[in-house]
Amino acid sequence: MSVNCVIGLQWGDEGKGRIVDYLAQKADMVIRFQGGDNAGHTVVNEKGKFGLHILPSGIFNEDTMNIVGAGTVVNFDRMHSELEEIEKVTGEKIESVFIDERAHIIMPYHMALDGAEEGKRSESEKIGTTKRGIGPCYQDKAARCGIRAADILDEETLRKKLSALLVKKNRELEYYGLPTYTLEELMEKAKGWREEFGNNIIDTNPAVREAVEEGRNILLEGQLGIMRDNDWGIYPYSTSSNPTAAGGCNGAGIPPRAIDRVYGVAKAYSTSVGGGPYMTELFDETADKLRAIGHEFGVTTGRPRRCGWFDAVACDYACWMNGVTDVCLTKIDVLDTFETIKVCTGYMIDGEYYSHLPETRLQERAKPIYSDFEGWMEDTTGCRKWEDLPEKCRTFILELEKLIKTPITLISVGPERDQLIIREK
Ligand code: GDP
Ligand code: IMO
Ligand code: MG
């Protein structure tokens, strides 16, 4: 019996996609449990290099059932183009993707409103959203007026719901000076979605329950990272869902006690895209070097990622909050040419020492305290066993492990599927 959850321990883009792709080789089921096409999960395998947004990273394995779970928000137009792009490269038809009927649909007005709401924020208040309509779609969900995947299956129900909702949505659009939508144009769109995806919109709960009860291998795939969790991250510079292991139970429909392992993915340094505090951010040539070597540009928006050192305090918090059993430390190779590597071990805030992660407001005033590590100055990209890693690199990893109080069992030294070191506990 094995239910494993993969989540991000930092501000997103930790390398979740490549870890899910690796673990999915043995998975019967992969479930994306929250978020939408704000995700940009890179997978590099024998079929090519792919940037996945709404599709689960298990789609490259023919025998894996891929579920876009109840906790997600789905843009069917984007799903269509993503499937088309991948099928063009691989030459194979993807028929293994199912959408839970409870998932909410991102409508064209959600995207328009996302951009408009962001445009109204002052520079210091900007969240830097992906403008994919994520926040506005979850707003409707919380307000209990959203359109769910099941709704597009029944034309009459959809017409009734949408005609009531559209009055409100058009009023919001008019407030921002944006074009409004007619009921008929949205009904026409929904018809297209129904024709293409209708048979794949199902109640996933019976299949998921059966898989759990029969002890099959299930993988939950999180999007983003806990530092942008809407409750426990840097609110309001957060996403509108819970990218945590607990969010995984909720969004996939799996009881907490069924989870066997939680794989927390973290880079050996850190990056963040969008606004909000980021205590170890660097503004010098070290940041430029990390960005250049690590190719730190957004998969979804192409924006340059903010870069900085590893924050062990934030990562310790992330491991505890998620009940992480295994840390996957990615991009260790990016540090191969750094003579000195820094790790944040505490903060000073208003003259006071903090050894734990405080709330957003205090994070904005926090100054990181660093420990220095000697760089190994050797190429690690060819290492495949723990013993292959340079001694100084192993010391660095062992020290990180102590700071975050969680075993580091997977270490990646490059983006390819096989550039991974599995370390016995
Ligand atoms: P995700 O959103 O968590 O799936 O991560 P992203 O795909 O947005 O960003 C991770 C980037 O790092 C991608 O370009 C990956 O191909 C790349 N990557 C993943 N692991 C490694 C690694 O160990 N070394 C290097 N050099 N690149 C990696
Ligand atoms: P993956 O899954 C990095 C950030 C945005 C913004 C905030 C809210 O590839 O790690 P949203 O569009 O969700 O309302 O934006 O969260 N953000 C991400 N940053 N990686 C992601 O996904 C992200 N998804 C959202 O930049 O600051
Ligand atoms: Mg990403």
Short mmCIF file of C-alpha atoms and ligand atoms in Angstrom, two decimals:
data_model
loop_
_atom_site.label_atom_id
_atom_site.label_comp_id
_atom_site.label_asym_id
_atom_site.label_seq_id
_atom_site.Cartn_x
_atom_site.Cartn_y
_atom_site.Cartn_z
CA MET A 1 0.00 0.00 0.00
CA SER A 2 1.49 3.28 -0.97
CA VAL A 3 0.02 6.74 -1.15
CA ASN A 4 2.74 9.31 -1.71
CA CYS A 5 2.40 13.04 -1.86
CA VAL A 6 4.82 15.42 -3.63
CA ILE A 7 4.75 19.03 -2.51
CA GLY A 8 6.91 22.16 -2.78
CA LEU A 9 8.82 23.27 0.33
CA GLN A 10 9.73 26.75 -0.87
CA TRP A 11 8.10 29.41 -3.10
CA GLY A 12 7.35 27.06 -6.01
CA ASP A 13 9.46 25.79 -8.94
CA GLU A 14 11.46 23.46 -6.70
CA GLY A 15 11.47 20.67 -9.30
CA LYS A 16 8.22 18.92 -8.36
CA GLY A 17 7.47 17.97 -11.98
CA ARG A 18 10.71 16.07 -12.43
CA ILE A 19 10.26 14.24 -9.11
CA VAL A 20 6.65 13.31 -9.94
CA ASP A 21 7.74 12.14 -13.40
CA TYR A 22 10.38 9.93 -11.75
CA LEU A 23 8.07 8.51 -9.05
CA ALA A 24 5.19 8.16 -11.51
CA GLN A 25 7.04 5.42 -13.35
CA LYS A 26 5.66 3.12 -10.67
CA ALA A 27 2.37 4.90 -10.03
CA ASP A 28 -1.06 3.52 -10.92
CA MET A 29 -2.60 6.92 -10.36
CA VAL A 30 -1.32 10.52 -10.27
CA ILE A 31 -3.64 13.20 -8.89
CA ARG A 32 -3.08 16.98 -9.28
CA PHE A 33 -4.88 18.21 -6.20
CA GLN A 34 -4.99 22.04 -6.23
CA GLY A 35 -4.25 25.08 -8.34
CA GLY A 36 -4.70 25.26 -12.06
CA ASP A 37 -2.60 26.19 -15.07
CA ASN A 38 -0.60 28.64 -12.95
CA ALA A 39 1.68 25.61 -12.50
CA GLY A 40 4.73 25.18 -14.69
CA HIS A 41 6.17 21.73 -14.07
CA THR A 42 9.15 20.79 -16.19
CA VAL A 43 9.62 17.17 -17.14
CA VAL A 44 12.63 15.98 -19.11
CA ASN A 45 12.51 12.32 -20.12
CA GLU A 46 13.13 10.07 -23.10
CA LYS A 47 10.12 11.61 -24.87
CA GLY A 48 11.47 15.17 -24.72
CA LYS A 49 11.27 18.29 -22.56
CA PHE A 50 7.82 19.44 -21.49
CA GLY A 51 6.38 22.30 -19.42
CA LEU A 52 3.15 21.01 -17.87
CA HIS A 53 0.55 23.43 -16.57
CA ILE A 54 -2.73 21.68 -15.82
CA LEU A 55 -1.92 18.12 -16.84
CA PRO A 56 -0.54 15.85 -14.11
CA SER A 57 3.14 14.89 -14.53
CA GLY A 58 2.21 11.19 -14.75
CA ILE A 59 0.89 11.47 -18.32
CA PHE A 60 4.06 10.02 -19.83
CA ASN A 61 3.37 6.59 -18.39
CA GLU A 62 0.78 4.71 -20.40
CA ASP A 63 -0.48 2.66 -17.47
CA THR A 64 -1.01 5.58 -15.11
CA MET A 65 -4.47 7.02 -14.56
CA ASN A 66 -4.10 10.82 -14.32
CA ILE A 67 -6.63 12.77 -12.34
CA VAL A 68 -7.19 16.50 -12.18
CA GLY A 69 -8.71 16.50 -8.72
CA ALA A 70 -11.68 18.11 -7.04
CA GLY A 71 -9.49 20.81 -5.47
CA THR A 72 -8.26 22.18 -8.79
CA VAL A 73 -9.50 24.94 -11.07
CA VAL A 74 -9.48 23.96 -14.73
CA ASN A 75 -9.13 25.95 -17.92
CA PHE A 76 -10.34 23.55 -20.62
CA ASP A 77 -8.98 25.68 -23.48
CA ARG A 78 -5.52 25.46 -21.93
CA MET A 79 -5.95 21.75 -21.31
CA HIS A 80 -6.83 21.32 -24.99
CA SER A 81 -3.74 23.18 -26.23
CA GLU A 82 -1.46 21.44 -23.73
CA LEU A 83 -2.65 18.00 -24.84
CA GLU A 84 -2.26 19.02 -28.48
CA GLU A 85 1.30 20.31 -27.98
CA ILE A 86 2.45 17.18 -26.15
CA GLU A 87 0.77 14.81 -28.59
CA LYS A 88 2.50 16.63 -31.45
CA VAL A 89 5.92 15.98 -29.88
CA THR A 90 5.36 12.40 -28.72
CA GLY A 91 3.11 11.27 -31.57
CA GLU A 92 1.00 9.47 -28.97
CA LYS A 93 -2.62 10.17 -28.03
CA ILE A 94 -3.08 10.88 -24.31
CA GLU A 95 -6.26 9.19 -23.11
CA SER A 96 -5.49 8.77 -19.45
CA VAL A 97 -6.62 12.16 -18.07
CA PHE A 98 -9.80 12.42 -16.00
CA ILE A 99 -11.23 15.50 -14.35
CA ASP A 100 -13.21 15.27 -11.15
CA GLU A 101 -16.72 16.63 -11.64
CA ARG A 102 -16.24 18.80 -8.55
CA ALA A 103 -13.29 20.74 -10.03
CA HIS A 104 -14.13 24.37 -10.77
CA ILE A 105 -13.96 25.79 -14.26
CA ILE A 106 -11.87 28.83 -15.06
CA MET A 107 -14.10 30.97 -17.26
CA PRO A 108 -12.83 33.72 -19.61
CA TYR A 109 -14.06 36.39 -17.16
CA HIS A 110 -11.86 34.94 -14.40
CA MET A 111 -8.74 35.62 -16.43
CA ALA A 112 -9.87 39.13 -17.31
CA LEU A 113 -10.64 39.89 -13.67
CA ASP A 114 -7.29 38.45 -12.49
CA GLY A 115 -5.44 40.95 -14.68
CA ALA A 116 -7.73 43.82 -13.69
CA GLU A 117 -7.49 43.15 -9.93
CA GLU A 118 -3.70 42.97 -10.22
CA GLY A 119 -3.68 46.20 -12.23
CA LYS A 120 -5.50 48.03 -9.42
CA ARG A 121 -2.88 47.06 -6.83
CA SER A 122 -0.07 49.47 -6.02
CA GLU A 123 3.52 48.41 -6.81
CA SER A 124 4.18 47.25 -3.25
CA GLU A 125 0.85 45.39 -3.08
CA LYS A 126 1.24 43.48 -6.34
CA ILE A 127 1.01 39.71 -5.93
CA GLY A 128 2.45 39.16 -9.39
CA THR A 129 -0.19 36.56 -10.23
CA THR A 130 0.15 34.39 -13.31
CA LYS A 131 -3.04 36.08 -14.64
CA ARG A 132 -4.54 32.68 -15.29
CA GLY A 133 -7.74 33.49 -13.41
CA ILE A 134 -6.82 31.35 -10.41
CA GLY A 135 -7.77 33.82 -7.66
CA PRO A 136 -11.10 34.93 -9.21
CA CYS A 137 -12.12 31.31 -9.87
CA TYR A 138 -11.42 30.30 -6.25
CA GLN A 139 -13.29 33.45 -5.14
CA ASP A 140 -16.43 32.11 -6.84
CA LYS A 141 -15.84 28.69 -5.33
CA ALA A 142 -15.63 30.19 -1.82
CA ALA A 143 -18.71 32.30 -2.54
CA ARG A 144 -20.52 29.11 -3.64
CA CYS A 145 -21.46 30.46 -7.03
CA GLY A 146 -18.73 28.83 -9.16
CA ILE A 147 -19.26 26.64 -12.21
CA ARG A 148 -18.04 23.09 -11.65
CA ALA A 149 -16.97 20.56 -14.27
CA ALA A 150 -20.19 18.59 -13.70
CA ASP A 151 -22.22 21.67 -14.62
CA ILE A 152 -21.08 21.67 -18.23
CA LEU A 153 -22.40 18.14 -18.65
CA ASP A 154 -25.96 19.35 -18.20
CA GLU A 155 -26.82 22.16 -20.60
CA GLU A 156 -29.98 23.32 -18.85
CA THR A 157 -28.41 23.49 -15.37
CA LEU A 158 -25.46 25.38 -16.80
CA ARG A 159 -27.72 27.87 -18.57
CA LYS A 160 -29.61 28.54 -15.33
CA LYS A 161 -26.49 28.95 -13.19
CA LEU A 162 -24.59 30.99 -15.71
CA SER A 163 -27.40 33.40 -16.51
CA ALA A 164 -27.70 34.30 -12.83
CA LEU A 165 -23.94 34.52 -12.33
CA LEU A 166 -23.22 36.47 -15.49
CA VAL A 167 -25.19 39.50 -14.29
CA LYS A 168 -22.76 39.79 -11.37
CA LYS A 169 -19.65 38.99 -13.40
CA ASN A 170 -20.50 41.50 -16.11
CA ARG A 171 -21.04 44.14 -13.45
CA GLU A 172 -17.53 43.44 -12.12
CA LEU A 173 -16.08 43.57 -15.64
CA GLU A 174 -17.82 46.88 -16.31
CA TYR A 175 -16.38 48.27 -13.07
CA TYR A 176 -12.91 47.60 -14.47
CA GLY A 177 -13.88 48.94 -17.92
CA LEU A 178 -13.52 45.49 -19.49
CA PRO A 179 -15.64 43.87 -22.25
CA THR A 180 -18.57 41.83 -20.96
CA TYR A 181 -19.75 38.35 -22.04
CA THR A 182 -23.04 37.13 -23.39
CA LEU A 183 -24.69 33.97 -22.09
CA GLU A 184 -24.76 32.48 -25.58
CA GLU A 185 -21.03 32.89 -26.22
CA LEU A 186 -20.19 31.16 -22.94
CA MET A 187 -22.76 28.41 -23.60
CA GLU A 188 -21.10 27.86 -26.98
CA LYS A 189 -17.68 27.58 -25.32
CA ALA A 190 -19.05 25.11 -22.78
CA LYS A 191 -20.52 23.05 -25.61
CA GLY A 192 -17.05 22.68 -27.10
CA TRP A 193 -15.64 21.63 -23.72
CA ARG A 194 -18.47 19.12 -23.25
CA GLU A 195 -17.82 17.60 -26.67
CA GLU A 196 -14.11 17.28 -26.06
CA PHE A 197 -13.90 16.44 -22.37
CA GLY A 198 -17.40 15.29 -21.40
CA ASN A 199 -16.47 11.62 -21.22
CA ASN A 200 -13.44 12.40 -19.07
CA ILE A 201 -15.37 14.36 -16.44
CA ILE A 202 -16.17 11.79 -13.78
CA ASP A 203 -16.70 11.27 -10.09
CA THR A 204 -13.13 10.18 -9.29
CA ASN A 205 -13.95 9.25 -5.70
CA PRO A 206 -14.92 5.57 -6.28
CA ALA A 207 -11.79 4.93 -8.39
CA VAL A 208 -9.53 6.69 -5.86
CA ARG A 209 -11.10 4.85 -2.93
CA GLU A 210 -10.75 1.51 -4.65
CA ALA A 211 -7.11 2.23 -5.49
CA VAL A 212 -6.37 3.19 -1.86
CA GLU A 213 -8.20 0.14 -0.49
CA GLU A 214 -6.44 -2.21 -2.88
CA GLY A 215 -3.05 -0.80 -1.96
CA ARG A 216 -2.17 0.49 -5.40
CA ASN A 217 0.47 3.16 -5.91
CA ILE A 218 -1.02 6.62 -5.82
CA LEU A 219 0.89 9.85 -6.23
CA LEU A 220 -0.49 13.24 -5.25
CA GLU A 221 1.06 16.14 -7.17
CA GLY A 222 1.08 19.55 -5.56
CA GLN A 223 1.49 22.86 -7.34
CA LEU A 224 3.57 25.83 -6.06
CA GLY A 225 5.00 25.59 -2.53
CA ILE A 226 3.93 26.14 1.06
CA MET A 227 5.44 29.63 1.20
CA ARG A 228 2.59 30.76 -1.06
CA ASP A 229 -0.09 28.74 0.75
CA ASN A 230 -3.17 30.88 1.35
CA ASP A 231 -3.22 30.15 5.10
CA TRP A 232 0.39 29.38 6.03
CA GLY A 233 2.35 31.22 3.37
CA ILE A 234 3.04 34.88 2.70
CA TYR A 235 -0.62 35.97 2.53
CA PRO A 236 -1.76 38.10 0.70
CA TYR A 237 1.08 37.36 -1.76
CA SER A 238 -0.19 33.81 -1.87
CA THR A 239 -2.13 31.62 -4.24
CA SER A 240 -5.80 30.93 -3.49
CA SER A 241 -5.43 27.28 -2.50
CA ASN A 242 -3.44 25.03 -0.13
CA PRO A 243 -0.36 23.50 -1.78
CA THR A 244 0.35 21.35 1.27
CA ALA A 245 0.05 17.65 2.12
CA ALA A 246 -3.15 18.49 3.99
CA GLY A 247 -4.38 20.26 0.86
CA GLY A 248 -3.51 17.04 -0.97
CA CYS A 249 -5.91 15.00 1.16
CA ASN A 250 -8.61 17.56 0.62
CA GLY A 251 -8.13 18.18 -3.07
CA ALA A 252 -7.64 14.55 -4.06
CA GLY A 253 -10.23 13.08 -1.67
CA ILE A 254 -7.88 10.91 0.35
CA PRO A 255 -8.06 10.49 4.14
CA PRO A 256 -4.98 11.85 5.99
CA ARG A 257 -4.25 8.44 7.51
CA ALA A 258 -3.91 6.89 4.06
CA ILE A 259 -0.81 8.96 3.23
CA ASP A 260 2.36 6.88 3.57
CA ARG A 261 5.07 9.25 2.49
CA VAL A 262 5.30 12.94 1.89
CA TYR A 263 8.06 13.96 -0.53
CA GLY A 264 8.98 17.60 0.02
CA VAL A 265 10.91 19.13 -2.86
CA ALA A 266 13.41 21.93 -2.24
CA LYS A 267 16.16 23.53 -4.28
CA ALA A 268 19.64 23.68 -2.78
CA TYR A 269 19.21 27.47 -2.99
CA SER A 270 15.90 29.27 -3.49
CA THR A 271 13.80 31.23 -5.96
CA SER A 272 10.50 33.09 -5.89
CA VAL A 273 8.33 34.53 -8.66
CA GLY A 274 5.93 37.33 -7.86
CA GLY A 275 5.62 39.76 -4.96
CA GLY A 276 5.93 39.44 -1.22
CA PRO A 277 8.71 38.95 1.30
CA TYR A 278 11.58 36.63 0.45
CA MET A 279 14.16 36.98 3.15
CA THR A 280 17.23 35.42 1.52
CA GLU A 281 16.78 37.24 -1.78
CA LEU A 282 20.03 38.46 -3.35
CA PHE A 283 20.37 41.51 -5.56
CA ASP A 284 23.99 41.13 -6.59
CA GLU A 285 26.06 39.13 -9.08
CA THR A 286 25.47 35.96 -7.02
CA ALA A 287 21.75 36.22 -7.85
CA ASP A 288 22.61 36.71 -11.53
CA LYS A 289 24.88 33.68 -11.43
CA LEU A 290 22.24 31.46 -9.78
CA ARG A 291 19.65 32.65 -12.33
CA ALA A 292 21.96 32.05 -15.28
CA ILE A 293 23.23 28.60 -14.24
CA GLY A 294 19.87 27.46 -12.87
CA HIS A 295 17.93 28.86 -15.88
CA GLU A 296 15.64 30.55 -13.40
CA PHE A 297 12.90 31.89 -15.65
CA GLY A 298 9.21 31.07 -15.15
CA VAL A 299 7.80 28.12 -17.13
CA THR A 300 4.33 29.71 -17.24
CA THR A 301 5.08 33.41 -17.56
CA GLY A 302 8.76 33.54 -18.62
CA ARG A 303 9.48 36.04 -15.83
CA PRO A 304 13.01 36.06 -14.34
CA ARG A 305 12.83 34.38 -10.94
CA ARG A 306 14.08 36.18 -7.84
CA CYS A 307 17.07 34.19 -6.55
CA GLY A 308 18.69 33.71 -3.15
CA TRP A 309 20.27 31.31 -0.71
CA PHE A 310 18.62 28.31 0.95
CA ASP A 311 16.44 29.33 3.89
CA ALA A 312 16.73 26.50 6.42
CA VAL A 313 14.30 28.16 8.84
CA ALA A 314 11.55 28.36 6.22
CA CYS A 315 12.35 24.83 5.04
CA ASP A 316 12.25 23.42 8.58
CA TYR A 317 8.80 25.02 8.95
CA ALA A 318 7.74 23.56 5.59
CA CYS A 319 8.91 20.05 6.55
CA TRP A 320 7.07 20.16 9.86
CA MET A 321 3.85 21.64 8.48
CA ASN A 322 3.67 19.00 5.76
CA GLY A 323 4.82 16.01 7.81
CA VAL A 324 7.57 15.47 5.25
CA THR A 325 9.15 12.00 5.38
CA ASP A 326 11.57 12.51 2.47
CA VAL A 327 13.20 15.67 1.22
CA CYS A 328 14.16 15.77 -2.46
CA LEU A 329 16.99 18.27 -2.77
CA THR A 330 17.18 19.48 -6.35
CA LYS A 331 19.65 21.51 -8.42
CA ILE A 332 22.66 20.73 -6.25
CA ASP A 333 24.70 20.92 -9.50
CA VAL A 334 23.84 24.62 -9.85
CA LEU A 335 26.09 25.27 -6.84
CA ASP A 336 29.09 23.43 -8.37
CA THR A 337 31.04 26.62 -9.11
CA PHE A 338 30.34 28.62 -5.94
CA GLU A 339 33.35 29.01 -3.64
CA THR A 340 31.14 29.87 -0.68
CA ILE A 341 27.55 28.77 -0.17
CA LYS A 342 25.34 30.43 2.39
CA VAL A 343 22.41 29.00 4.32
CA CYS A 344 20.01 31.06 6.41
CA THR A 345 19.73 29.72 9.96
CA GLY A 346 17.75 32.49 11.68
CA TYR A 347 16.51 36.06 11.32
CA MET A 348 16.85 39.38 13.11
CA ILE A 349 13.58 41.29 13.23
CA ASP A 350 13.36 44.67 14.96
CA GLY A 351 16.49 43.80 16.99
CA GLU A 352 15.14 40.43 18.09
CA TYR A 353 16.47 36.98 17.09
CA TYR A 354 14.00 34.57 15.48
CA SER A 355 14.73 30.87 15.00
CA HIS A 356 11.26 30.21 13.59
CA LEU A 357 9.31 31.54 10.62
CA PRO A 358 7.06 34.44 11.57
CA GLU A 359 3.94 35.79 9.84
CA THR A 360 4.20 37.84 6.59
CA ARG A 361 4.34 41.28 8.23
CA LEU A 362 7.42 40.38 10.25
CA GLN A 363 9.02 38.55 7.31
CA GLU A 364 8.99 41.88 5.48
CA ARG A 365 11.35 43.32 8.10
CA ALA A 366 13.50 40.22 8.65
CA LYS A 367 17.26 40.19 8.05
CA PRO A 368 18.69 36.71 7.47
CA ILE A 369 21.54 35.30 9.55
CA TYR A 370 23.79 33.04 7.51
CA SER A 371 26.13 30.10 8.04
CA ASP A 372 28.86 29.75 5.42
CA PHE A 373 29.80 26.47 3.73
CA GLU A 374 32.83 25.80 1.60
CA GLY A 375 31.86 25.07 -1.99
CA TRP A 376 33.01 21.77 -3.53
CA MET A 377 34.02 23.35 -6.87
CA GLU A 378 33.52 20.10 -8.79
CA ASP A 379 31.06 18.92 -11.42
CA THR A 380 28.32 16.81 -9.81
CA THR A 381 26.13 16.27 -12.87
CA GLY A 382 27.57 12.80 -13.50
CA CYS A 383 27.15 11.60 -9.89
CA ARG A 384 24.63 8.78 -9.51
CA LYS A 385 25.43 7.49 -6.00
CA TRP A 386 25.83 9.24 -2.65
CA GLU A 387 29.50 8.20 -2.58
CA ASP A 388 30.08 9.85 -5.99
CA LEU A 389 29.32 13.30 -4.56
CA PRO A 390 32.34 15.41 -3.47
CA GLU A 391 32.94 15.23 0.28
CA LYS A 392 32.23 18.95 0.81
CA CYS A 393 28.93 18.50 -1.02
CA ARG A 394 27.97 15.60 1.24
CA THR A 395 28.89 17.68 4.31
CA PHE A 396 26.66 20.49 3.01
CA ILE A 397 23.73 18.11 2.53
CA LEU A 398 24.22 16.47 5.94
CA GLU A 399 24.26 19.90 7.60
CA LEU A 400 21.07 20.91 5.78
CA GLU A 401 19.47 17.69 6.94
CA LYS A 402 20.27 18.60 10.56
CA LEU A 403 18.87 22.11 10.13
CA ILE A 404 15.60 20.96 8.59
CA LYS A 405 15.34 17.89 10.85
CA THR A 406 14.19 15.68 7.98
CA PRO A 407 16.02 13.04 5.92
CA ILE A 408 17.20 14.10 2.47
CA THR A 409 16.68 10.90 0.50
CA LEU A 410 16.62 12.10 -3.12
CA ILE A 411 19.26 14.42 -4.54
CA SER A 412 19.10 15.67 -8.10
CA VAL A 413 22.14 16.77 -10.05
CA GLY A 414 20.50 17.73 -13.34
CA PRO A 415 17.09 17.94 -14.99
CA GLU A 416 17.15 14.54 -16.71
CA ARG A 417 15.19 11.63 -15.25
CA ASP A 418 18.34 9.66 -14.40
CA GLN A 419 20.26 12.58 -12.86
CA LEU A 420 19.04 11.50 -9.47
CA ILE A 421 20.73 10.03 -6.43
CA ILE A 422 18.63 7.78 -4.22
CA ARG A 423 20.06 7.80 -0.74
CA GLU A 424 19.09 5.08 1.73
CA LYS A 425 17.83 6.45 5.05
P1 GDP B 1 8.27 22.75 -10.55
O1 GDP B 1 7.32 23.83 -10.86
O2 GDP B 1 8.44 22.52 -9.09
O3 GDP B 1 7.97 21.46 -11.29
O4 GDP B 1 9.71 23.24 -11.10
P2 GDP B 1 9.99 23.99 -12.49
O5 GDP B 1 9.89 23.01 -13.59
O6 GDP B 1 9.20 25.24 -12.59
O7 GDP B 1 11.49 24.46 -12.27
C1 GDP B 1 12.51 23.56 -12.07
C2 GDP B 1 13.55 23.76 -13.19
O8 GDP B 1 14.77 23.15 -12.80
C3 GDP B 1 13.18 23.07 -14.49
O9 GDP B 1 13.73 23.81 -15.55
C4 GDP B 1 13.86 21.71 -14.38
O10 GDP B 1 14.14 21.11 -15.65
C5 GDP B 1 15.13 22.09 -13.69
N1 GDP B 1 15.69 21.07 -12.81
C6 GDP B 1 15.05 20.19 -12.00
N2 GDP B 1 15.93 19.50 -11.26
C7 GDP B 1 17.16 19.94 -11.62
C8 GDP B 1 18.48 19.65 -11.19
O11 GDP B 1 18.72 18.85 -10.30
N3 GDP B 1 19.49 20.35 -11.78
C9 GDP B 1 19.29 21.28 -12.76
N4 GDP B 1 20.34 21.91 -13.27
N5 GDP B 1 18.05 21.58 -13.18
C10 GDP B 1 17.01 20.94 -12.61
P1 IMO B 2 4.68 25.77 -9.82
O1 IMO B 2 3.61 24.73 -9.60
C1 IMO B 2 6.05 29.81 -8.88
C2 IMO B 2 2.94 32.68 -7.72
C3 IMO B 2 2.71 33.89 -8.61
C4 IMO B 2 2.13 34.87 -7.60
C5 IMO B 2 1.34 33.99 -6.64
C6 IMO B 2 -0.14 33.93 -6.93
O2 IMO B 2 5.30 25.73 -11.16
O3 IMO B 2 5.64 25.77 -8.68
P2 IMO B 2 -1.64 32.88 -8.85
O4 IMO B 2 -1.56 33.00 -10.33
O5 IMO B 2 -1.53 31.48 -8.33
O6 IMO B 2 -2.84 33.60 -8.28
O7 IMO B 2 -0.36 33.70 -8.31
O8 IMO B 2 1.91 32.70 -6.75
N1 IMO B 2 2.86 31.38 -8.43
C7 IMO B 2 3.91 30.60 -8.71
N2 IMO B 2 5.24 30.82 -8.52
N3 IMO B 2 5.63 28.62 -9.38
C8 IMO B 2 4.31 28.38 -9.53
O9 IMO B 2 3.83 27.17 -9.85
C9 IMO B 2 3.38 29.41 -9.25
N4 IMO B 2 2.03 29.51 -9.28
C10 IMO B 2 1.73 30.72 -8.79
O10 IMO B 2 3.92 34.35 -9.18
O11 IMO B 2 3.16 35.49 -6.86
MG MG B 3 7.22 25.63 -11.90
#
